[in-house]
CSV table of C-alpha atoms and ligand atoms in Angstrom, one decimal:
chain,number,residue,atom,x,y,z
A,1,MET,CA,68.0,122.9,85.2
A,2,GLN,CA,70.2,122.5,87.3
A,3,PRO,CA,72.6,119.6,86.6
A,4,ILE,CA,72.9,116.7,89.3
A,5,ILE,CA,75.3,114.6,89.9
A,6,GLN,CA,74.7,111.0,90.1
A,7,SER,CA,76.9,109.9,92.9
A,8,LYS,CA,79.7,107.3,92.1
A,9,LEU,CA,80.2,107.1,95.9
A,10,PRO,CA,76.5,107.1,96.8
A,11,HIS,CA,77.1,105.6,100.4
A,12,VAL,CA,80.1,107.4,101.5
A,13,GLY,CA,79.5,110.5,103.8
A,14,THR,CA,82.1,112.8,105.6
A,15,THR,CA,84.7,110.1,107.4
A,16,ILE,CA,84.5,109.2,110.6
A,17,PHE,CA,87.6,110.9,111.6
A,18,THR,CA,86.6,114.3,110.3
A,19,VAL,CA,83.6,113.9,112.6
A,20,MET,CA,85.5,113.2,115.6
A,21,SER,CA,88.0,115.5,115.1
A,22,VAL,CA,85.2,118.2,114.7
A,23,LEU,CA,83.3,117.2,117.9
A,24,ALA,CA,86.5,116.9,119.8
A,25,ASN,CA,86.9,120.9,118.6
A,26,GLU,CA,83.4,121.7,119.5
A,27,HIS,CA,84.0,120.1,123.3
A,28,LYS,CA,87.7,121.2,123.4
A,29,ALA,CA,88.2,117.5,124.0
A,30,ILE,CA,91.5,115.9,123.8
A,31,ASN,CA,92.1,114.2,120.3
A,32,LEU,CA,93.3,110.5,120.9
A,33,GLY,CA,91.3,109.9,117.8
A,34,GLN,CA,92.7,110.8,114.2
A,35,GLY,CA,96.4,109.7,114.4
A,36,PHE,CA,98.9,112.6,114.6
A,37,PRO,CA,101.7,113.5,116.7
A,38,ASP,CA,101.1,116.2,118.6
A,39,TYR,CA,105.0,116.8,119.4
A,40,PRO,CA,107.1,118.9,117.1
A,41,MET,CA,108.7,117.4,114.3
A,42,ASN,CA,112.4,117.2,113.7
A,43,SER,CA,113.8,121.4,112.9
A,44,ALA,CA,117.0,119.8,111.1
A,45,LEU,CA,114.3,118.5,108.7
A,46,THR,CA,112.3,121.7,108.4
A,47,ASP,CA,115.5,123.8,108.5
A,48,LEU,CA,116.6,121.5,105.5
A,49,VAL,CA,113.1,122.2,103.6
A,50,ASN,CA,113.9,126.1,104.1
A,51,ALA,CA,116.8,126.1,102.6
A,52,ALA,CA,115.9,124.3,99.3
A,53,MET,CA,113.4,126.7,99.2
A,54,LYS,CA,116.0,129.5,99.9
A,55,LYS,CA,118.1,127.9,97.0
A,56,GLY,CA,115.5,128.1,94.5
A,57,GLN,CA,114.6,124.5,94.3
A,58,ASN,CA,110.9,125.5,94.2
A,59,GLN,CA,110.6,124.4,90.2
A,60,TYR,CA,108.9,121.0,88.9
A,61,VAL,CA,111.0,117.9,89.6
A,62,HIS,CA,111.0,115.1,87.8
A,63,MET,CA,107.5,113.2,87.2
A,64,ASN,CA,108.7,110.4,89.2
A,65,GLY,CA,110.4,112.4,92.0
A,66,LEU,CA,113.4,113.9,92.1
A,67,PRO,CA,116.3,111.5,91.5
A,68,LEU,CA,118.3,112.0,94.0
A,69,LEU,CA,115.2,111.2,96.6
A,70,ARG,CA,114.5,107.7,94.8
A,71,GLU,CA,118.3,106.8,94.7
A,72,ARG,CA,118.5,106.9,98.4
A,73,LEU,CA,115.0,105.6,98.8
A,74,ALA,CA,116.6,102.7,96.8
A,75,GLU,CA,120.0,102.6,99.1
A,76,LYS,CA,117.7,102.4,102.2
A,77,ILE,CA,115.2,99.5,101.0
A,78,ASN,CA,118.6,97.7,99.9
A,79,SER,CA,119.9,97.7,103.4
A,80,LEU,CA,116.7,97.1,105.4
A,81,TYR,CA,115.2,94.7,102.7
A,82,SER,CA,117.8,93.2,100.7
A,83,ALA,CA,116.3,94.2,97.9
A,84,ALA,CA,117.4,95.6,94.6
A,85,VAL,CA,114.8,98.2,93.4
A,86,ASP,CA,116.0,100.2,90.5
A,87,PRO,CA,115.4,104.1,91.4
A,88,GLU,CA,114.7,105.1,87.8
A,89,THR,CA,112.0,102.5,87.5
A,90,ASP,CA,110.6,101.2,90.5
A,91,ILE,CA,110.0,104.2,92.7
A,92,THR,CA,107.6,106.7,92.3
A,93,VAL,CA,107.3,109.7,94.7
A,94,THR,CA,103.6,110.6,95.3
A,95,PRO,CA,101.4,113.2,97.4
A,96,GLY,CA,101.1,110.7,100.3
A,97,GLY,CA,100.3,106.9,101.0
A,98,THR,CA,96.8,107.2,100.5
A,99,TYR,CA,97.4,108.8,97.0
A,100,ALA,CA,99.9,105.7,96.2
A,101,ILE,CA,97.3,103.2,97.0
A,102,TYR,CA,94.6,104.9,95.0
A,103,THR,CA,96.9,105.3,91.9
A,104,ALA,CA,98.1,101.9,92.1
A,105,LEU,CA,94.1,100.2,92.4
A,106,THR,CA,93.2,102.8,89.4
A,107,ALA,CA,96.1,101.6,87.2
A,108,VAL,CA,95.3,97.7,87.7
A,109,LEU,CA,91.2,97.4,88.3
A,110,GLN,CA,88.8,97.0,85.4
A,111,PRO,CA,84.9,96.7,86.6
A,112,GLY,CA,83.9,93.9,87.8
A,113,ASP,CA,87.1,92.6,89.6
A,114,GLU,CA,87.3,91.1,93.0
A,115,VAL,CA,89.3,92.6,95.6
A,116,ILE,CA,89.9,91.1,98.9
A,117,VAL,CA,90.0,93.7,101.8
A,118,PHE,CA,90.4,92.7,105.3
A,119,GLU,CA,88.3,94.0,108.0
A,120,PRO,CA,88.6,96.1,110.2
A,121,ALA,CA,90.7,98.0,106.8
A,122,TYR,CA,91.8,101.7,106.6
A,123,ASP,CA,89.0,103.8,105.9
A,124,SER,CA,90.3,104.5,102.2
A,125,TYR,CA,90.5,101.0,100.8
A,126,ILE,CA,87.0,100.2,99.7
A,127,PRO,CA,85.5,103.7,98.1
A,128,ASN,CA,89.3,103.4,96.3
A,129,ILE,CA,88.3,99.8,94.7
A,130,GLU,CA,84.3,101.2,94.4
A,131,ILE,CA,85.1,103.9,92.5
A,132,ASN,CA,87.4,101.9,90.2
A,133,GLY,CA,84.3,99.6,89.3
A,134,GLY,CA,85.7,96.9,91.5
A,135,VAL,CA,84.3,94.9,94.0
A,136,PRO,CA,85.7,94.3,97.2
A,137,VAL,CA,85.3,90.7,99.3
A,138,LEU,CA,85.7,91.3,102.9
A,139,ILE,CA,87.0,89.3,104.8
A,140,PRO,CA,87.1,89.7,108.9
A,141,MET,CA,89.9,89.3,110.8
A,142,THR,CA,89.6,87.0,113.8
A,143,TYR,CA,88.6,88.9,116.9
A,144,PRO,CA,91.2,88.2,119.7
A,145,LYS,CA,90.3,85.5,122.4
A,146,ASN,CA,93.3,85.1,124.9
A,147,PRO,CA,95.1,87.8,126.3
A,148,GLY,CA,98.4,88.3,124.1
A,149,ASP,CA,96.5,87.7,120.7
A,150,SER,CA,96.2,90.0,118.3
A,151,TYR,CA,93.6,90.4,115.2
A,152,ARG,CA,94.9,87.7,112.5
A,153,ILE,CA,94.0,87.0,108.8
A,154,ASP,CA,92.2,83.9,108.7
A,155,TRP,CA,94.1,82.5,105.5
A,156,ASN,CA,91.3,79.3,105.3
A,157,LYS,CA,88.4,82.0,104.7
A,158,VAL,CA,91.0,84.0,102.0
A,159,LYS,CA,91.5,80.5,99.8
A,160,ASP,CA,87.6,80.3,100.2
A,161,ARG,CA,87.1,83.5,98.4
A,162,ILE,CA,89.4,83.2,95.9
A,163,THR,CA,87.8,83.0,92.6
A,164,PRO,CA,88.4,83.7,88.7
A,165,LYS,CA,88.2,87.5,89.1
A,166,THR,CA,90.1,87.7,92.1
A,167,ARG,CA,92.6,90.8,91.0
A,168,LEU,CA,94.1,91.9,94.0
A,169,ILE,CA,94.5,91.2,97.2
A,170,MET,CA,95.0,94.4,100.0
A,171,LEU,CA,97.7,93.9,102.9
A,172,ASN,CA,98.5,96.3,105.7
A,173,THR,CA,101.4,95.7,108.4
A,174,PRO,CA,101.5,97.2,110.9
A,175,HIS,CA,97.9,97.6,110.8
A,176,ASN,CA,95.7,100.3,111.3
A,177,PRO,CA,93.6,100.1,113.5
A,178,THR,CA,94.6,96.9,115.3
A,179,GLY,CA,98.3,97.2,115.7
A,180,SER,CA,98.6,93.8,114.2
A,181,VAL,CA,101.8,93.0,112.8
A,182,LEU,CA,101.8,89.6,109.8
A,183,ASP,CA,104.8,87.4,110.5
A,184,GLU,CA,106.4,84.9,108.5
A,185,SER,CA,103.7,82.3,108.2
A,186,ASP,CA,101.2,84.8,106.8
A,187,ILE,CA,103.6,85.3,104.4
A,188,GLU,CA,104.1,81.5,103.6
A,189,GLN,CA,100.1,81.3,103.4
A,190,LEU,CA,99.8,83.8,101.1
A,191,ARG,CA,102.5,82.8,98.8
A,192,SER,CA,100.4,79.5,98.5
A,193,ILE,CA,97.4,81.3,97.7
A,194,VAL,CA,99.0,83.6,94.8
A,195,LYS,CA,101.6,81.4,93.7
A,196,ASP,CA,100.6,80.5,89.8
A,197,SER,CA,97.8,83.1,89.9
A,198,GLY,CA,97.2,86.6,88.1
A,199,ILE,CA,96.7,88.1,92.0
A,200,PHE,CA,98.0,91.5,92.5
A,201,ILE,CA,99.0,92.7,95.6
A,202,LEU,CA,98.7,96.1,97.4
A,203,SER,CA,100.8,96.2,100.5
A,204,ASP,CA,100.7,99.2,103.0
A,205,GLU,CA,103.5,99.7,104.6
A,206,VAL,CA,103.2,103.2,105.9
A,207,TYR,CA,103.8,102.1,109.5
A,208,GLU,CA,107.1,100.4,108.5
A,209,HIS,CA,109.2,101.4,111.1
A,210,LEU,CA,106.4,101.8,114.3
A,211,ILE,CA,106.8,98.3,114.9
A,212,PHE,CA,107.6,96.6,118.7
A,213,ASP,CA,108.6,94.1,121.0
A,214,GLY,CA,111.2,93.2,118.7
A,215,LYS,CA,108.9,92.1,115.9
A,216,LYS,CA,110.2,92.1,112.3
A,217,HIS,CA,109.0,94.3,109.7
A,218,GLU,CA,107.9,91.3,107.0
A,219,SER,CA,107.8,93.8,103.9
A,220,ILE,CA,106.8,92.5,100.9
A,221,LEU,CA,110.0,93.8,99.9
A,222,ARG,CA,112.1,91.2,101.4
A,223,TYR,CA,110.1,88.0,98.9
A,224,PRO,CA,111.3,88.9,95.5
A,225,ASP,CA,108.6,86.4,94.2
A,226,LEU,CA,105.9,88.6,96.0
A,227,LEU,CA,107.5,91.8,94.8
A,228,GLU,CA,107.1,90.6,90.8
A,229,ARG,CA,103.1,91.4,91.8
A,230,SER,CA,103.5,94.0,93.8
A,231,PHE,CA,103.0,97.7,94.8
A,232,VAL,CA,104.3,98.6,98.1
A,233,CYS,CA,103.1,101.9,100.1
A,234,PHE,CA,104.7,104.0,102.1
A,235,SER,CA,104.4,107.6,103.6
A,236,PHE,CA,107.3,110.1,104.6
A,237,GLY,CA,104.5,111.6,107.0
A,238,LYS,CA,104.6,108.7,109.6
A,239,VAL,CA,108.1,108.2,109.4
A,240,TYR,CA,109.0,112.1,109.8
A,241,HIS,CA,106.3,113.2,112.3
A,242,CYS,CA,104.7,115.4,109.4
A,243,THR,CA,101.6,114.0,108.5
A,244,GLY,CA,99.9,117.2,107.3
A,245,TRP,CA,103.0,117.1,104.5
A,246,LYS,CA,100.9,114.6,102.5
A,247,MET,CA,104.2,112.9,100.9
A,248,GLY,CA,104.8,109.1,100.4
A,249,TYR,CA,106.2,106.8,97.7
A,250,CYS,CA,105.3,103.3,95.8
A,251,VAL,CA,107.6,100.8,95.2
A,252,ALA,CA,106.6,98.4,92.3
A,253,PRO,CA,108.5,96.3,89.4
A,254,ALA,CA,108.9,98.4,86.3
A,255,ALA,CA,105.8,96.6,84.3
A,256,LEU,CA,103.5,97.4,86.9
A,257,MET,CA,104.9,101.1,87.6
A,258,LYS,CA,104.9,101.8,84.3
A,259,GLU,CA,101.4,101.4,84.2
A,260,PHE,CA,101.1,103.7,87.7
A,261,ARG,CA,102.8,106.2,86.5
A,262,LYS,CA,100.5,106.8,83.5
A,263,VAL,CA,97.7,107.5,86.0
A,264,HIS,CA,99.9,109.5,88.3
A,265,GLN,CA,101.5,111.7,85.2
A,266,PHE,CA,97.5,113.2,84.4
A,267,ASN,CA,96.7,113.0,87.8
A,268,CYS,CA,99.7,114.5,90.3
A,269,PHE,CA,102.5,114.7,87.6
A,270,THR,CA,105.1,115.9,90.4
A,271,CYS,CA,105.0,116.7,93.9
A,272,ASN,CA,106.7,119.3,96.8
A,273,SER,CA,109.9,119.9,95.8
A,274,PRO,CA,111.8,121.8,98.2
A,275,ILE,CA,110.4,118.8,100.3
A,276,GLN,CA,112.0,116.2,98.1
A,277,TYR,CA,115.4,117.9,98.1
A,278,ALA,CA,115.0,118.1,101.8
A,279,LEU,CA,114.3,114.3,102.3
A,280,ALA,CA,116.8,113.4,100.6
A,281,GLU,CA,119.4,115.1,102.5
A,282,PHE,CA,117.6,113.6,105.7
A,283,LEU,CA,117.3,110.2,104.5
A,284,LEU,CA,121.4,109.8,105.2
A,285,GLN,CA,120.5,110.4,109.1
A,286,LYS,CA,119.6,106.5,109.4
A,287,GLU,CA,118.8,106.8,113.2
A,288,GLN,CA,116.0,109.1,112.2
A,289,TYR,CA,113.9,106.0,111.5
A,290,LEU,CA,116.1,103.3,113.0
A,291,GLU,CA,114.9,104.6,116.4
A,292,LEU,CA,111.3,104.9,115.9
A,293,GLY,CA,110.1,101.9,116.8
A,294,SER,CA,111.4,102.6,120.4
A,295,PHE,CA,110.4,105.7,120.3
A,296,LEU,CA,106.9,104.9,120.0
A,297,GLN,CA,107.0,101.8,122.2
A,298,GLN,CA,107.1,104.3,125.0
A,299,LYS,CA,104.6,105.8,124.4
A,300,ARG,CA,102.8,102.5,123.5
A,301,ASP,CA,103.6,101.5,127.2
A,302,ARG,CA,103.1,105.1,129.0
A,303,PHE,CA,99.6,104.9,127.6
A,304,GLY,CA,99.1,101.5,128.8
A,305,ASP,CA,100.4,102.2,132.1
A,306,LEU,CA,98.1,104.7,132.5
A,307,MET,CA,95.0,103.0,131.2
A,308,ARG,CA,95.8,100.3,133.9
A,309,GLN,CA,94.2,102.5,136.1
A,310,THR,CA,91.1,102.8,134.2
A,311,ARG,CA,88.4,100.2,133.4
A,312,PHE,CA,89.2,99.7,129.9
A,313,ARG,CA,91.3,96.7,128.9
A,314,ALA,CA,93.8,96.6,126.0
A,315,LEU,CA,94.1,94.7,123.1
A,316,PRO,CA,98.2,94.2,122.3
A,317,SER,CA,99.6,96.7,119.5
A,318,TYR,CA,102.3,95.4,118.2
A,319,GLY,CA,103.3,98.1,115.5
A,320,SER,CA,101.7,101.6,114.4
A,321,TYR,CA,100.4,104.6,116.2
A,322,PHE,CA,97.4,102.9,117.5
A,323,GLN,CA,95.6,100.7,120.5
A,324,LEU,CA,92.5,99.5,120.7
A,325,TYR,CA,90.7,99.1,124.1
A,326,SER,CA,87.7,97.0,124.9
A,327,TYR,CA,84.9,98.7,127.2
A,328,SER,CA,83.0,95.9,127.5
A,329,GLY,CA,83.4,96.2,131.3
A,330,ILE,CA,82.2,99.4,131.1
A,331,SER,CA,79.0,99.9,129.0
A,332,ASP,CA,76.9,98.0,126.4
A,333,GLU,CA,76.5,101.2,124.5
A,334,ASN,CA,77.5,100.8,120.4
A,335,GLU,CA,81.0,102.3,119.7
A,336,LYS,CA,79.4,105.4,117.9
A,337,ASP,CA,77.3,106.4,121.0
A,338,PHE,CA,80.3,105.8,123.4
A,339,ALA,CA,82.9,107.3,121.3
A,340,ILE,CA,80.7,110.4,121.2
A,341,ARG,CA,79.3,110.3,125.0
A,342,LEU,CA,83.1,109.7,125.7
A,343,THR,CA,84.2,113.0,124.2
A,344,ARG,CA,81.4,115.2,125.3
A,345,GLU,CA,81.2,114.2,128.8
A,346,TYR,CA,84.6,113.2,129.7
A,347,GLY,CA,86.9,114.9,127.0
A,348,VAL,CA,88.8,112.3,125.4
A,349,ALA,CA,87.7,112.0,121.5
A,350,THR,CA,88.8,108.1,119.9
A,351,ILE,CA,87.5,106.5,117.3
A,352,PRO,CA,85.0,103.5,117.1
A,353,THR,CA,86.8,100.6,115.6
A,354,SER,CA,82.9,99.9,113.9
A,355,ALA,CA,83.7,102.9,111.2
A,356,PHE,CA,86.7,100.1,110.1
A,357,TYR,CA,84.0,97.4,108.8
A,358,LYS,CA,81.4,98.2,106.1
A,359,ASN,CA,78.8,96.3,108.1
A,360,GLY,CA,79.6,98.7,111.2
A,361,GLU,CA,80.7,95.1,113.0
A,362,ASP,CA,80.6,96.1,116.6
A,363,ASN,CA,82.6,94.3,119.4
A,364,ARG,CA,82.8,97.7,122.0
A,365,VAL,CA,86.4,98.6,121.2
A,366,LEU,CA,87.6,102.1,120.7
A,367,ARG,CA,91.0,102.9,118.9
A,368,PHE,CA,93.5,105.4,120.6
A,369,CYS,CA,96.2,106.9,119.2
A,370,PHE,CA,99.1,107.0,121.4
A,371,SER,CA,101.5,109.2,119.3
A,372,LYS,CA,101.2,112.0,121.1
A,373,GLU,CA,103.1,114.0,124.1
A,374,ASP,CA,103.5,112.5,127.3
A,375,ARG,CA,101.4,115.2,129.1
A,376,THR,CA,98.8,114.7,126.6
A,377,LEU,CA,98.3,110.9,127.7
A,378,GLU,CA,98.0,111.5,131.5
A,379,ALA,CA,95.6,114.6,130.9
A,380,ALA,CA,93.4,111.8,128.8
A,381,ALA,CA,93.9,109.3,131.3
A,382,GLU,CA,93.1,111.3,134.0
A,383,ARG,CA,89.7,112.2,132.4
A,384,LEU,CA,89.1,108.2,131.5
A,385,ILE,CA,89.8,107.4,135.2
A,386,LYS,CA,86.3,108.9,136.1
A,387,LEU,CA,84.9,106.3,134.2
B,1,PMP,N1,97.3,103.7,105.3
B,1,PMP,C1,96.8,103.8,106.6
B,1,PMP,C2,96.7,102.3,107.1
B,1,PMP,C3,97.2,104.8,107.3
B,1,PMP,O1,96.6,104.6,108.3
B,1,PMP,C4,97.2,105.8,106.5
B,1,PMP,C5,97.3,107.6,107.3
B,1,PMP,N2,96.2,107.7,107.9
B,1,PMP,C6,97.4,106.0,105.1
B,1,PMP,C7,97.9,105.2,104.5
B,1,PMP,C8,98.0,107.2,104.8
B,1,PMP,O2,99.2,108.1,104.7
B,1,PMP,P1,99.6,109.8,104.0
B,1,PMP,O3,98.9,110.2,105.3
B,1,PMP,O4,100.6,109.4,103.7
B,1,PMP,O5,98.4,109.6,102.7
C-alpha cells in the first residue's frame, strides 16, 4: 500500500504567478505579470560576489548572518529610520523576504491564533498562517473611489475584528499588488489598536525604497513603541535587482528574534556566504538604494504615458514594482479569463488582482509590473493599444 499524504494545505494549487509565467512562455508573451526586472543588475555587485568566491569566502558564516553584514544593516537602519537596532540580537539574514515572513509566523503562532490580513494580499501570507494552525481574518482594503485615491485600510473594520484570539496583524507597505503606502494616520490608528494588547505586528517592507512622489516610507522601524512587538521583513532581491538570489533579512527586538532564530536554526541555519560578503561591501554605496525610488518612478511614469493611449484606466501607484489598471471600460470578462485572453491573443501577461483575494473578489483590475526595460514597456503598450 502506498502512503497517502493528508495535505496540510488542501486548498493550495499552483500559484497564479507560475501559471501566468508558463502561459507567457507558451505564447511568447511579454511578461508584465511576475515581479522581476528584465534589466541587468549592477555588475559591481556580481563582481564583489565573484571576488568573495575567489578569495575563498565559501564556507558557512554565522547562523544569524555575517556579522559585518548585520553591522552595516544596523548602520543603514539607524541612518534611515533613526532606530537603534543591535546587530547582535535584532537582525537575522534569511534566504529571502518570504522565508523571513514564514519564520516569524512559525515562531509566533499557536493553533487557533487569529491573524489579521488585509486583502488583496501577497499570496504567501494565508498559506503561511494556515500551515501553522493559525486562522486568517481577512479584511478587504477599500477600493479607490475617486481619481488619485488608492486602496486603504479601514481601521474601524480592524477594530471590529479584534478578538481575544487576535495574535498578529500583517502589514505590507509599499503594498503589493496595489502600490498603496501607509501614512502617518495609519500608524496612529494601528498604534491605538495594539496599545496595551498582546498583538504582534509583522511588517513586510520588501519595497521600502520603491516609493514615489515624495512619499515617506512609514517603516515600523521608525516607531519604537510599535517595533517592540514587531518583526520587520526585507528583501535584497528588490533593492539590488536580483530577485533570483533570494536573500533578505528580518529585524525584531531581541526577545522576539530569539524565538525566530530557533525556527531558522533548524530550517536554513545559514545563508549563502559569498553573497553576504559582497552585500556588506555594497551597502556602503548608499546611492544604490537611495536612488531606487526615482529610478522606478520614471518607469512607472513611462509606462503610464504609454498606457494612456490604451483603454485601460490606471489606479494610482505610490510604491512597489506594480500598478493596477482597470479594464472595466473594455470588457465584462472576469479577471482570470481576461488575463488569459490578453496573454494568448495580445501577447501580454499580467496578474489578475482576484488572485490576491481568498474569495476571488473581482473588480476587473489587473496588476502590471513596470520594473522592465523601457523597450519592454513600449512593446507591451503597442500590443495593448490594439485592444
Ligand atoms: N513580500 C512581498 C509583498 C513581495 O512582493 C515579495 C516578492 N514577490 C516578497 C515579500 C518576497 O521577497 P523574496 O523574493 O525576497 O522572498
